[in-house]
């Protein structure tokens, strides 16, 4: 099952489709050191263009989450959720916000 609704705003970025195709959040094994896969307790949130870092911090504070990786050339943030909050519930929270385009379980990708 793909967690997130990338088409909610009528857009479905190709990268989000690629994540779905490789099985992000499909119940596979969690990522371990040096291996790829879903990362428990972390989500990738795609914010709308123009969303400020202060707004991202305000939303995170509402649920006790924190930014792990801020974007440089995009609007994709890696966010750590509180331990008691399941990733799919975290995505539900973010997807309910008008500033959010999509949310998905975070995935570590590795290359050989």
mmCIF file with all atom_site columns, C-alpha atoms in Angstrom:
data_model
loop_
_atom_site.group_PDB
_atom_site.id
_atom_site.type_symbol
_atom_site.label_atom_id
_atom_site.label_alt_id
_atom_site.label_comp_id
_atom_site.label_asym_id
_atom_site.label_entity_id
_atom_site.label_seq_id
_atom_site.pdbx_PDB_ins_code
_atom_site.Cartn_x
_atom_site.Cartn_y
_atom_site.Cartn_z
_atom_site.occupancy
_atom_site.B_iso_or_equiv
_atom_site.pdbx_formal_charge
_atom_site.auth_seq_id
_atom_site.auth_comp_id
_atom_site.auth_asym_id
_atom_site.auth_atom_id
_atom_site.pdbx_PDB_model_num
ATOM 1   C CA . UNK A 1 1   ? 0.000  0.000  0.000   1.00 0.00 ? 1   UNK A CA 1
ATOM 2   C CA . UNK A 1 2   ? 1.389  3.393  -0.952  1.00 0.00 ? 2   UNK A CA 1
ATOM 3   C CA . UNK A 1 3   ? 1.042  5.844  1.905   1.00 0.00 ? 3   UNK A CA 1
ATOM 4   C CA . UNK A 1 4   ? 0.191  9.274  0.649   1.00 0.00 ? 4   UNK A CA 1
ATOM 5   C CA . UNK A 1 5   ? -1.954 10.956 -1.908  1.00 0.00 ? 5   UNK A CA 1
ATOM 6   C CA . UNK A 1 6   ? 0.298  12.544 -4.514  1.00 0.00 ? 6   UNK A CA 1
ATOM 7   C CA . UNK A 1 7   ? -2.603 13.382 -6.815  1.00 0.00 ? 7   UNK A CA 1
ATOM 8   C CA . UNK A 1 8   ? -4.558 15.298 -4.155  1.00 0.00 ? 8   UNK A CA 1
ATOM 9   C CA . UNK A 1 9   ? -3.815 18.644 -5.769  1.00 0.00 ? 9   UNK A CA 1
ATOM 10  C CA . UNK A 1 10  ? -4.102 17.383 -9.321  1.00 0.00 ? 10  UNK A CA 1
ATOM 11  C CA . UNK A 1 11  ? -0.352 16.800 -9.576  1.00 0.00 ? 11  UNK A CA 1
ATOM 12  C CA . UNK A 1 12  ? 1.481  13.507 -9.424  1.00 0.00 ? 12  UNK A CA 1
ATOM 13  C CA . UNK A 1 13  ? 5.248  14.062 -9.682  1.00 0.00 ? 13  UNK A CA 1
ATOM 14  C CA . UNK A 1 14  ? 7.135  11.320 -11.462 1.00 0.00 ? 14  UNK A CA 1
ATOM 15  C CA . UNK A 1 15  ? 9.403  10.777 -8.448  1.00 0.00 ? 15  UNK A CA 1
ATOM 16  C CA . UNK A 1 16  ? 6.391  9.974  -6.276  1.00 0.00 ? 16  UNK A CA 1
ATOM 17  C CA . UNK A 1 17  ? 5.239  7.411  -8.806  1.00 0.00 ? 17  UNK A CA 1
ATOM 18  C CA . UNK A 1 18  ? 8.709  5.896  -8.791  1.00 0.00 ? 18  UNK A CA 1
ATOM 19  C CA . UNK A 1 19  ? 8.558  5.546  -5.005  1.00 0.00 ? 19  UNK A CA 1
ATOM 20  C CA . UNK A 1 20  ? 5.243  3.748  -5.322  1.00 0.00 ? 20  UNK A CA 1
ATOM 21  C CA . UNK A 1 21  ? 6.613  1.490  -8.014  1.00 0.00 ? 21  UNK A CA 1
ATOM 22  C CA . UNK A 1 22  ? 9.552  0.328  -5.890  1.00 0.00 ? 22  UNK A CA 1
ATOM 23  C CA . UNK A 1 23  ? 7.271  -0.454 -2.992  1.00 0.00 ? 23  UNK A CA 1
ATOM 24  C CA . UNK A 1 24  ? 7.652  2.436  -0.592  1.00 0.00 ? 24  UNK A CA 1
ATOM 25  C CA . UNK A 1 25  ? 5.586  1.539  2.413   1.00 0.00 ? 25  UNK A CA 1
ATOM 26  C CA . UNK A 1 26  ? 4.475  -1.792 0.967   1.00 0.00 ? 26  UNK A CA 1
ATOM 27  C CA . UNK A 1 27  ? 5.070  -3.754 4.121   1.00 0.00 ? 27  UNK A CA 1
ATOM 28  C CA . UNK A 1 28  ? 8.536  -4.912 3.103   1.00 0.00 ? 28  UNK A CA 1
ATOM 29  C CA . UNK A 1 29  ? 11.477 -5.074 5.465   1.00 0.00 ? 29  UNK A CA 1
ATOM 30  C CA . UNK A 1 30  ? 12.492 -1.853 7.163   1.00 0.00 ? 30  UNK A CA 1
ATOM 31  C CA . UNK A 1 31  ? 15.726 -0.202 6.110   1.00 0.00 ? 31  UNK A CA 1
ATOM 32  C CA . UNK A 1 32  ? 18.799 -1.272 8.005   1.00 0.00 ? 32  UNK A CA 1
ATOM 33  C CA . UNK A 1 33  ? 22.318 0.133  7.912   1.00 0.00 ? 33  UNK A CA 1
ATOM 34  C CA . UNK A 1 34  ? 23.583 -0.020 4.344   1.00 0.00 ? 34  UNK A CA 1
ATOM 35  C CA . UNK A 1 35  ? 20.328 -1.348 2.924   1.00 0.00 ? 35  UNK A CA 1
ATOM 36  C CA . UNK A 1 36  ? 17.426 0.408  1.294   1.00 0.00 ? 36  UNK A CA 1
ATOM 37  C CA . UNK A 1 37  ? 13.785 0.283  2.258   1.00 0.00 ? 37  UNK A CA 1
ATOM 38  C CA . UNK A 1 38  ? 11.155 2.062  4.349   1.00 0.00 ? 38  UNK A CA 1
ATOM 39  C CA . UNK A 1 39  ? 12.429 3.966  7.385   1.00 0.00 ? 39  UNK A CA 1
ATOM 40  C CA . UNK A 1 40  ? 10.216 3.509  10.461  1.00 0.00 ? 40  UNK A CA 1
ATOM 41  C CA . UNK A 1 41  ? 9.101  6.715  12.139  1.00 0.00 ? 41  UNK A CA 1
ATOM 42  C CA . UNK A 1 42  ? 10.109 8.941  9.245   1.00 0.00 ? 42  UNK A CA 1
ATOM 43  C CA . UNK A 1 43  ? 8.130  10.460 6.400   1.00 0.00 ? 43  UNK A CA 1
ATOM 44  C CA . UNK A 1 44  ? 8.948  12.523 3.349   1.00 0.00 ? 44  UNK A CA 1
ATOM 45  C CA . UNK A 1 45  ? 6.633  15.497 3.046   1.00 0.00 ? 45  UNK A CA 1
ATOM 46  C CA . UNK A 1 46  ? 6.383  17.529 -0.153  1.00 0.00 ? 46  UNK A CA 1
ATOM 47  C CA . UNK A 1 47  ? 5.288  21.055 0.652   1.00 0.00 ? 47  UNK A CA 1
ATOM 48  C CA . UNK A 1 48  ? 3.746  23.491 -1.805  1.00 0.00 ? 48  UNK A CA 1
ATOM 49  C CA . UNK A 1 49  ? 6.018  26.052 -3.424  1.00 0.00 ? 49  UNK A CA 1
ATOM 50  C CA . UNK A 1 50  ? 6.298  29.104 -1.201  1.00 0.00 ? 50  UNK A CA 1
ATOM 51  C CA . UNK A 1 51  ? 5.837  27.254 2.102   1.00 0.00 ? 51  UNK A CA 1
ATOM 52  C CA . UNK A 1 52  ? 8.316  28.800 4.530   1.00 0.00 ? 52  UNK A CA 1
ATOM 53  C CA . UNK A 1 53  ? 10.573 26.853 6.884   1.00 0.00 ? 53  UNK A CA 1
ATOM 54  C CA . UNK A 1 54  ? 8.796  28.630 9.757   1.00 0.00 ? 54  UNK A CA 1
ATOM 55  C CA . UNK A 1 55  ? 5.462  27.187 8.575   1.00 0.00 ? 55  UNK A CA 1
ATOM 56  C CA . UNK A 1 56  ? 7.009  23.716 8.351   1.00 0.00 ? 56  UNK A CA 1
ATOM 57  C CA . UNK A 1 57  ? 8.283  24.121 11.926  1.00 0.00 ? 57  UNK A CA 1
ATOM 58  C CA . UNK A 1 58  ? 4.825  25.269 13.084  1.00 0.00 ? 58  UNK A CA 1
ATOM 59  C CA . UNK A 1 59  ? 3.169  22.184 11.583  1.00 0.00 ? 59  UNK A CA 1
ATOM 60  C CA . UNK A 1 60  ? 5.808  19.871 13.055  1.00 0.00 ? 60  UNK A CA 1
ATOM 61  C CA . UNK A 1 61  ? 5.368  21.416 16.494  1.00 0.00 ? 61  UNK A CA 1
ATOM 62  C CA . UNK A 1 62  ? 1.668  20.524 16.430  1.00 0.00 ? 62  UNK A CA 1
ATOM 63  C CA . UNK A 1 63  ? 2.515  16.816 16.505  1.00 0.00 ? 63  UNK A CA 1
ATOM 64  C CA . UNK A 1 64  ? 5.986  16.835 18.069  1.00 0.00 ? 64  UNK A CA 1
ATOM 65  C CA . UNK A 1 65  ? 7.834  16.067 14.821  1.00 0.00 ? 65  UNK A CA 1
ATOM 66  C CA . UNK A 1 66  ? 11.190 17.427 13.677  1.00 0.00 ? 66  UNK A CA 1
ATOM 67  C CA . UNK A 1 67  ? 12.930 18.097 10.375  1.00 0.00 ? 67  UNK A CA 1
ATOM 68  C CA . UNK A 1 68  ? 15.816 15.722 9.707   1.00 0.00 ? 68  UNK A CA 1
ATOM 69  C CA . UNK A 1 69  ? 16.657 16.924 6.189   1.00 0.00 ? 69  UNK A CA 1
ATOM 70  C CA . UNK A 1 70  ? 15.701 20.261 4.720   1.00 0.00 ? 70  UNK A CA 1
ATOM 71  C CA . UNK A 1 71  ? 15.527 20.661 0.946   1.00 0.00 ? 71  UNK A CA 1
ATOM 72  C CA . UNK A 1 72  ? 18.062 22.675 -0.990  1.00 0.00 ? 72  UNK A CA 1
ATOM 73  C CA . UNK A 1 73  ? 16.548 22.597 -4.486  1.00 0.00 ? 73  UNK A CA 1
ATOM 74  C CA . UNK A 1 74  ? 13.074 21.207 -3.843  1.00 0.00 ? 74  UNK A CA 1
ATOM 75  C CA . UNK A 1 75  ? 10.251 21.295 -1.314  1.00 0.00 ? 75  UNK A CA 1
ATOM 76  C CA . UNK A 1 76  ? 10.763 17.717 -0.040  1.00 0.00 ? 76  UNK A CA 1
ATOM 77  C CA . UNK A 1 77  ? 11.453 17.456 3.706   1.00 0.00 ? 77  UNK A CA 1
ATOM 78  C CA . UNK A 1 78  ? 12.489 14.322 5.644   1.00 0.00 ? 78  UNK A CA 1
ATOM 79  C CA . UNK A 1 79  ? 10.637 14.459 8.955   1.00 0.00 ? 79  UNK A CA 1
ATOM 80  C CA . UNK A 1 80  ? 11.006 12.324 12.082  1.00 0.00 ? 80  UNK A CA 1
ATOM 81  C CA . UNK A 1 81  ? 7.698  11.608 13.765  1.00 0.00 ? 81  UNK A CA 1
ATOM 82  C CA . UNK A 1 82  ? 7.253  11.073 17.501  1.00 0.00 ? 82  UNK A CA 1
ATOM 83  C CA . UNK A 1 83  ? 7.748  7.404  18.438  1.00 0.00 ? 83  UNK A CA 1
ATOM 84  C CA . UNK A 1 84  ? 4.087  6.940  19.341  1.00 0.00 ? 84  UNK A CA 1
ATOM 85  C CA . UNK A 1 85  ? 2.816  8.171  15.962  1.00 0.00 ? 85  UNK A CA 1
ATOM 86  C CA . UNK A 1 86  ? 2.582  5.672  13.099  1.00 0.00 ? 86  UNK A CA 1
ATOM 87  C CA . UNK A 1 87  ? 3.868  6.880  9.734   1.00 0.00 ? 87  UNK A CA 1
ATOM 88  C CA . UNK A 1 88  ? 0.473  6.563  8.061   1.00 0.00 ? 88  UNK A CA 1
ATOM 89  C CA . UNK A 1 89  ? -1.114 8.718  10.778  1.00 0.00 ? 89  UNK A CA 1
ATOM 90  C CA . UNK A 1 90  ? 1.650  11.281 10.375  1.00 0.00 ? 90  UNK A CA 1
ATOM 91  C CA . UNK A 1 91  ? 0.914  11.386 6.653   1.00 0.00 ? 91  UNK A CA 1
ATOM 92  C CA . UNK A 1 92  ? -2.774 11.840 7.340   1.00 0.00 ? 92  UNK A CA 1
ATOM 93  C CA . UNK A 1 93  ? -1.940 14.877 9.501   1.00 0.00 ? 93  UNK A CA 1
ATOM 94  C CA . UNK A 1 94  ? 0.301  16.438 6.858   1.00 0.00 ? 94  UNK A CA 1
ATOM 95  C CA . UNK A 1 95  ? -2.035 15.689 3.953   1.00 0.00 ? 95  UNK A CA 1
ATOM 96  C CA . UNK A 1 96  ? -4.821 17.548 5.759   1.00 0.00 ? 96  UNK A CA 1
ATOM 97  C CA . UNK A 1 97  ? -2.736 20.733 5.611   1.00 0.00 ? 97  UNK A CA 1
ATOM 98  C CA . UNK A 1 98  ? -3.250 23.116 2.684   1.00 0.00 ? 98  UNK A CA 1
ATOM 99  C CA . UNK A 1 99  ? 0.541  23.621 2.438   1.00 0.00 ? 99  UNK A CA 1
ATOM 100 C CA . UNK A 1 100 ? 1.198  19.941 1.694   1.00 0.00 ? 100 UNK A CA 1
ATOM 101 C CA . UNK A 1 101 ? 1.246  18.385 -1.778  1.00 0.00 ? 101 UNK A CA 1
ATOM 102 C CA . UNK A 1 102 ? 2.095  14.803 -0.707  1.00 0.00 ? 102 UNK A CA 1
ATOM 103 C CA . UNK A 1 103 ? 3.386  12.627 2.093   1.00 0.00 ? 103 UNK A CA 1
ATOM 104 C CA . UNK A 1 104 ? 4.927  9.164  1.995   1.00 0.00 ? 104 UNK A CA 1
ATOM 105 C CA . UNK A 1 105 ? 6.810  6.802  4.246   1.00 0.00 ? 105 UNK A CA 1
ATOM 106 C CA . UNK A 1 106 ? 10.495 7.741  4.061   1.00 0.00 ? 106 UNK A CA 1
ATOM 107 C CA . UNK A 1 107 ? 12.627 5.392  1.999   1.00 0.00 ? 107 UNK A CA 1
ATOM 108 C CA . UNK A 1 108 ? 16.389 4.942  2.020   1.00 0.00 ? 108 UNK A CA 1
ATOM 109 C CA . UNK A 1 109 ? 17.718 4.274  -1.447  1.00 0.00 ? 109 UNK A CA 1
ATOM 110 C CA . UNK A 1 110 ? 21.112 2.682  -1.927  1.00 0.00 ? 110 UNK A CA 1
ATOM 111 C CA . UNK A 1 111 ? 23.287 2.204  -4.972  1.00 0.00 ? 111 UNK A CA 1
ATOM 112 C CA . UNK A 1 112 ? 25.991 -0.346 -5.539  1.00 0.00 ? 112 UNK A CA 1
#
